Coordinates of C-alpha atoms in Angstrom, one line a residue:
X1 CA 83.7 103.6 79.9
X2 CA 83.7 99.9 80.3
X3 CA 86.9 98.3 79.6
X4 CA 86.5 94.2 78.8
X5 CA 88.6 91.3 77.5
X6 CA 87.6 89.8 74.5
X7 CA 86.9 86.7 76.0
X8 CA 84.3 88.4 78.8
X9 CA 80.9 87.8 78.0
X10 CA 77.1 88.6 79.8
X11 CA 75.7 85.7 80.3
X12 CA 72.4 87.4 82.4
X13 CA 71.0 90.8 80.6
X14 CA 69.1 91.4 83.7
X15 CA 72.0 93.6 84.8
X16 CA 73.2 96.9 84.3
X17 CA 76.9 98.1 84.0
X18 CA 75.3 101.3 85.6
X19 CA 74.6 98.9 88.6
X20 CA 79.0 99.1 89.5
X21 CA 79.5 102.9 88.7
X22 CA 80.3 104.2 91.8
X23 CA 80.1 108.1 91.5
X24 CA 82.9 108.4 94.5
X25 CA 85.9 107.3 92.4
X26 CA 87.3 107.4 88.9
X27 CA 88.2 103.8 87.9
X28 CA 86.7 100.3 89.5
X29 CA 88.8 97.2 88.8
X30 CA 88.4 93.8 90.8
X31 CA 90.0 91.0 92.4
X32 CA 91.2 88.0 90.7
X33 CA 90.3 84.4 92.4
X34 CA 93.4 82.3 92.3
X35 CA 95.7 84.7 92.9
X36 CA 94.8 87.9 94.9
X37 CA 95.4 90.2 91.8
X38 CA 94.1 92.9 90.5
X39 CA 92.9 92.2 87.4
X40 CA 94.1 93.8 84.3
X41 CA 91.4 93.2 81.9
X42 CA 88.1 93.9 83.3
X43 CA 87.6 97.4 85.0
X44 CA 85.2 100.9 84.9
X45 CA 86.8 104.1 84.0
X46 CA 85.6 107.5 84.5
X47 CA 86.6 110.3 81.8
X48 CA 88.6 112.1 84.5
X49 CA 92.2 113.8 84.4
X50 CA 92.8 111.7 87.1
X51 CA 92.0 108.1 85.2
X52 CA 93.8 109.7 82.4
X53 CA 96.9 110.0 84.4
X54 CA 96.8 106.7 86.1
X55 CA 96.2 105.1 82.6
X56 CA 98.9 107.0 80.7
X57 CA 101.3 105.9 83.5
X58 CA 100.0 101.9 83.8
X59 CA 100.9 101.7 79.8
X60 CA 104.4 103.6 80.1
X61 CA 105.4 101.0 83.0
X62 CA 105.4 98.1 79.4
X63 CA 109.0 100.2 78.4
X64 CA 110.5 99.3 81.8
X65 CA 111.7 95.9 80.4
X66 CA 114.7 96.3 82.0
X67 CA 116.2 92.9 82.0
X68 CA 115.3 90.2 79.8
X69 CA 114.8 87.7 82.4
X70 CA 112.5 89.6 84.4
X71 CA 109.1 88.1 85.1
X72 CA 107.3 91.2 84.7
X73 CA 103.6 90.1 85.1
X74 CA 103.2 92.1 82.0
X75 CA 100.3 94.5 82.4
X76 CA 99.2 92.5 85.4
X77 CA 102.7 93.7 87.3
X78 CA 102.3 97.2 86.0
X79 CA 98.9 97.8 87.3
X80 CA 99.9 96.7 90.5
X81 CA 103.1 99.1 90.6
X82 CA 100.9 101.8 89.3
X83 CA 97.9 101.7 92.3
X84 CA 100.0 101.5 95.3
X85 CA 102.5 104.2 93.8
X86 CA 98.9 106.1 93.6
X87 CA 97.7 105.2 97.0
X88 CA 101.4 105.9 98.6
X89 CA 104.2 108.6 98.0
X90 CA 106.2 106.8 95.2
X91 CA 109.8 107.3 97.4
X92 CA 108.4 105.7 100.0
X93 CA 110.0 102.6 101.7
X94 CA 107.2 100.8 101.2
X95 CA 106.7 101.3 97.4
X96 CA 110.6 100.7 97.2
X97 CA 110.5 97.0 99.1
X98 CA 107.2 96.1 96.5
X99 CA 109.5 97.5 93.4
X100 CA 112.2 95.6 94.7
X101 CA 110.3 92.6 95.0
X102 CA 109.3 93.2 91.4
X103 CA 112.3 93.3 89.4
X104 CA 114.0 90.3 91.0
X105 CA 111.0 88.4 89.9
X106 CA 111.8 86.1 87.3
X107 CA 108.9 83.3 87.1
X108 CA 105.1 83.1 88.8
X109 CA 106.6 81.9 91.9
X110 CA 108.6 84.5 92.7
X111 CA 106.5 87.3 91.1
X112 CA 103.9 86.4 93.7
X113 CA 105.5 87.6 96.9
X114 CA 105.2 91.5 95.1
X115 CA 101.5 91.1 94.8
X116 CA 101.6 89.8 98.4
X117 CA 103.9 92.9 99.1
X118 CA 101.4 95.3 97.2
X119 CA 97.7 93.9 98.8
X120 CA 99.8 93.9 102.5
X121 CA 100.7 97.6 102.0
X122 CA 96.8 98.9 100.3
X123 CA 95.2 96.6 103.7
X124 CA 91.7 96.3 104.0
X125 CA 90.9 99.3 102.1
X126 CA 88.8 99.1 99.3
X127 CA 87.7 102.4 98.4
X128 CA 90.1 105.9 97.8
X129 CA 87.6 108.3 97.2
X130 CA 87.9 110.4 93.8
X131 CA 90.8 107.6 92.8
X132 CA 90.5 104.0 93.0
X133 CA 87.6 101.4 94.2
X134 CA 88.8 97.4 94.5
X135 CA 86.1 94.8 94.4
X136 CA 86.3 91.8 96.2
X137 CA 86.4 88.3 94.7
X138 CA 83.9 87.1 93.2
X139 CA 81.7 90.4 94.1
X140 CA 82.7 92.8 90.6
X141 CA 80.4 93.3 87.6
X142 CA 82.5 89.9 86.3
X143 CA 84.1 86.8 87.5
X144 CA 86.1 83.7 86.0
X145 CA 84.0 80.8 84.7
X146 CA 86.8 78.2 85.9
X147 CA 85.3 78.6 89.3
X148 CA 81.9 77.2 88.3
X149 CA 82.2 75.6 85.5
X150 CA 79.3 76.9 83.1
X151 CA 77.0 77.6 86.1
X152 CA 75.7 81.0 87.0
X153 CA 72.9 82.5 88.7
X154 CA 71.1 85.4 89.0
X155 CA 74.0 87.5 90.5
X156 CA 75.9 87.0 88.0
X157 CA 76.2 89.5 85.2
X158 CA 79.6 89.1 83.1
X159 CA 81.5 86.0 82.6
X160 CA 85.6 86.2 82.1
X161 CA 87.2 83.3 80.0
X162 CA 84.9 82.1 77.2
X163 CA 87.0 81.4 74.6
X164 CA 85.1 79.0 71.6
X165 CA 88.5 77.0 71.1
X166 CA 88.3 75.9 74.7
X167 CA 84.5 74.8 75.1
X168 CA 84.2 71.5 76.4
X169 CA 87.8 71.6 77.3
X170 CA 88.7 71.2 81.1
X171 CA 85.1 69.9 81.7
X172 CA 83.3 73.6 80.4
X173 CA 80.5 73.1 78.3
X174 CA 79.1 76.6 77.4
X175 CA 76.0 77.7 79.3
X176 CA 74.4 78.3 76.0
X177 CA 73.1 75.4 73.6
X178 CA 74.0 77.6 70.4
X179 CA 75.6 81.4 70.0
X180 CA 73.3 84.6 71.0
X181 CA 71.1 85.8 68.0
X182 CA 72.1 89.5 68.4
X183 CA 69.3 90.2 65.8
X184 CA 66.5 88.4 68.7
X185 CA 67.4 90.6 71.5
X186 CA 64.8 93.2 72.7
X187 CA 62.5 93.3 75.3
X188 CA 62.3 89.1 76.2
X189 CA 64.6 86.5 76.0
X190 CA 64.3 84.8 72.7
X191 CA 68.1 85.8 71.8
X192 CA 69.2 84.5 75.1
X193 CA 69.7 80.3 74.5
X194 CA 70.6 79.6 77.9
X195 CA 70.8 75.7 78.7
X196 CA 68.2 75.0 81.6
X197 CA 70.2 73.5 83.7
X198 CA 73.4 76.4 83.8
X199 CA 71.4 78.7 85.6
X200 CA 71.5 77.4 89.6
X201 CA 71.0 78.8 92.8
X202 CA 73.1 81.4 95.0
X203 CA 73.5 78.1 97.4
X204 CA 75.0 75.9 94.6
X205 CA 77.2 78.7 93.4
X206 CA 78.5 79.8 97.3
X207 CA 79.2 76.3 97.7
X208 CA 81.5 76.1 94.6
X209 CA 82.8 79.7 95.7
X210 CA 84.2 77.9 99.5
X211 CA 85.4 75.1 97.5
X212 CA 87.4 77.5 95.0
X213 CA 88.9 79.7 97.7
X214 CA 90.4 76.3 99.4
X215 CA 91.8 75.4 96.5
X216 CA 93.2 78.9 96.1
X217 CA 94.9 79.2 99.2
X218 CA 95.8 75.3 99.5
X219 CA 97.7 75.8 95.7
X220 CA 99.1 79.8 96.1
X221 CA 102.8 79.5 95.5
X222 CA 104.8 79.3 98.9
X223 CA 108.2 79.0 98.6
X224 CA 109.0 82.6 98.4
X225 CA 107.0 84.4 100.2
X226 CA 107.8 87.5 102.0
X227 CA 106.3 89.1 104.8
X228 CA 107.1 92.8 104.3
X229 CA 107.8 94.1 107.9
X230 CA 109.7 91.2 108.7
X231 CA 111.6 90.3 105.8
X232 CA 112.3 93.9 104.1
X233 CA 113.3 97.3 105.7
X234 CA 111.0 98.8 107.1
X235 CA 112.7 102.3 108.7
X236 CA 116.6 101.4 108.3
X237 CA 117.1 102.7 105.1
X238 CA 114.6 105.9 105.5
X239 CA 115.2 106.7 109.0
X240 CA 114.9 109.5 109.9
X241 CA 112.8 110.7 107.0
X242 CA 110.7 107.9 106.6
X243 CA 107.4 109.9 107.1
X244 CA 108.3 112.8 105.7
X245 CA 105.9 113.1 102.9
X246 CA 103.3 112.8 104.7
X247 CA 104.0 115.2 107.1
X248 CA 104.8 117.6 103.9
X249 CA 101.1 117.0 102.4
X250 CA 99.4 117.0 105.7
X251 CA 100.5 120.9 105.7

């Protein structure tokens, strides 16, 4: 099952969804540009007891609203939470320092240092077979307009963040000169009204890409970050057991 916002859109039909199922794992989510996250609203679910699971415990992390001034990250934060507690023993130290890091947050800037905690401790992995698959930026079956404008290219299959009370706003015009005609789509392209000039090259489009991932880093919030093995415990307060469940499941 696919899984979009309302305001994702495919702007190429030459695509399949069937093109990102990847028959190793259950559920496919992706990276978000400006931040690092994993986003919430996009991802590929498989009709497994497993996806149930992880699903059924991402929406009972929204009753943990524990204090009223905690900057949650809303499903965002959750999701987070809910794939390294996945990927890791949930009593380990390292899930502890990113849950830590979690509740004391209590605006952007200080939410970001637990999604910093949470990519540091999942690495450069980016497939648990029969679990979870992550897609790099700008690599899923979708991506952000913002980063672009209203250019695409062929790559390009979904579009995240066309919302009709924003066109034109922020310098976005809509890479269409009028809406889809649903009842024109078939085998050619006369329900497709793309503007001519929308649709670019890879070049044009990796271009903007290096100029985005500047900007990302240049602007990613600073002031509190924390680097997990140097500013959070790390075997004081699990020593001597801080292995122990892995040693118990490697049995």
């Amino acid at each position: 099952m696919l899984v979009l916002d309302a305001d994702t859109s495919v702007v190429n039909p030459n695509h399949c969804i069937e093109e990102y199922i990847d028959p190793r794992v259950d559920i496919v989510f992706y990276e978000r540009f400006f931040n690092w996250e994993i986003a919430s609203g996009n991802y590929l679910v498989r009709n497994t007891q497993f996806a149930k699971d992880f699903l059924l415990r991402w929406a009972n992390y929204g009753r943990n609203a524990i204090d009223y001034l905690w900057w949650s990250g809303s499903d965002n934060g959750a999701l987070h939470m809910v794939f390294l507690e996945t990927i890791l023993p949930s009593d380990s130290q390292e899930v502890k320092n990113c849950r830590n890091l979690w509740l004391k947050a209590r605006a952007y800037d200080t939410y970001v240092p637990f999604v910093v905690c949470v990519r540091f401790y999942l690495g450069a992995t980016r497939i648990w077979p029969q679990r979870l698959k992550l897609l790099r930026r700008a690599h899923g079956f979708c991506r952000d307009w913002y980063n672009t404008g209203g250019l695409w290219t062929e790559r390009d299959f979904l579009i995240h963040g066309w919302k009709s009370q924003t066109v034109r706003d922020n310098d976005w015009a809509s890479p269409f000169y009028k809406d889809i005609e649903l009842s024109r789509c078939g085998n050619n392209y006369d329900g497709w009204p793309w503007k001519p000039d929308k649709k670019v090259k890879i070049e044009e489009i990796r271009h903007l890409i290096e100029l985005a991932e500047n900007r990302s880093a240049r602007t990613f919030p600073k002031n509190h970050l924390v680097i997990p093995f140097l500013d959070q415990p790390d075997i004081a307060q699990c020593y001597p057991n801080c292995d122990i469940n892995e040693r118990f499941s490697s049995n």
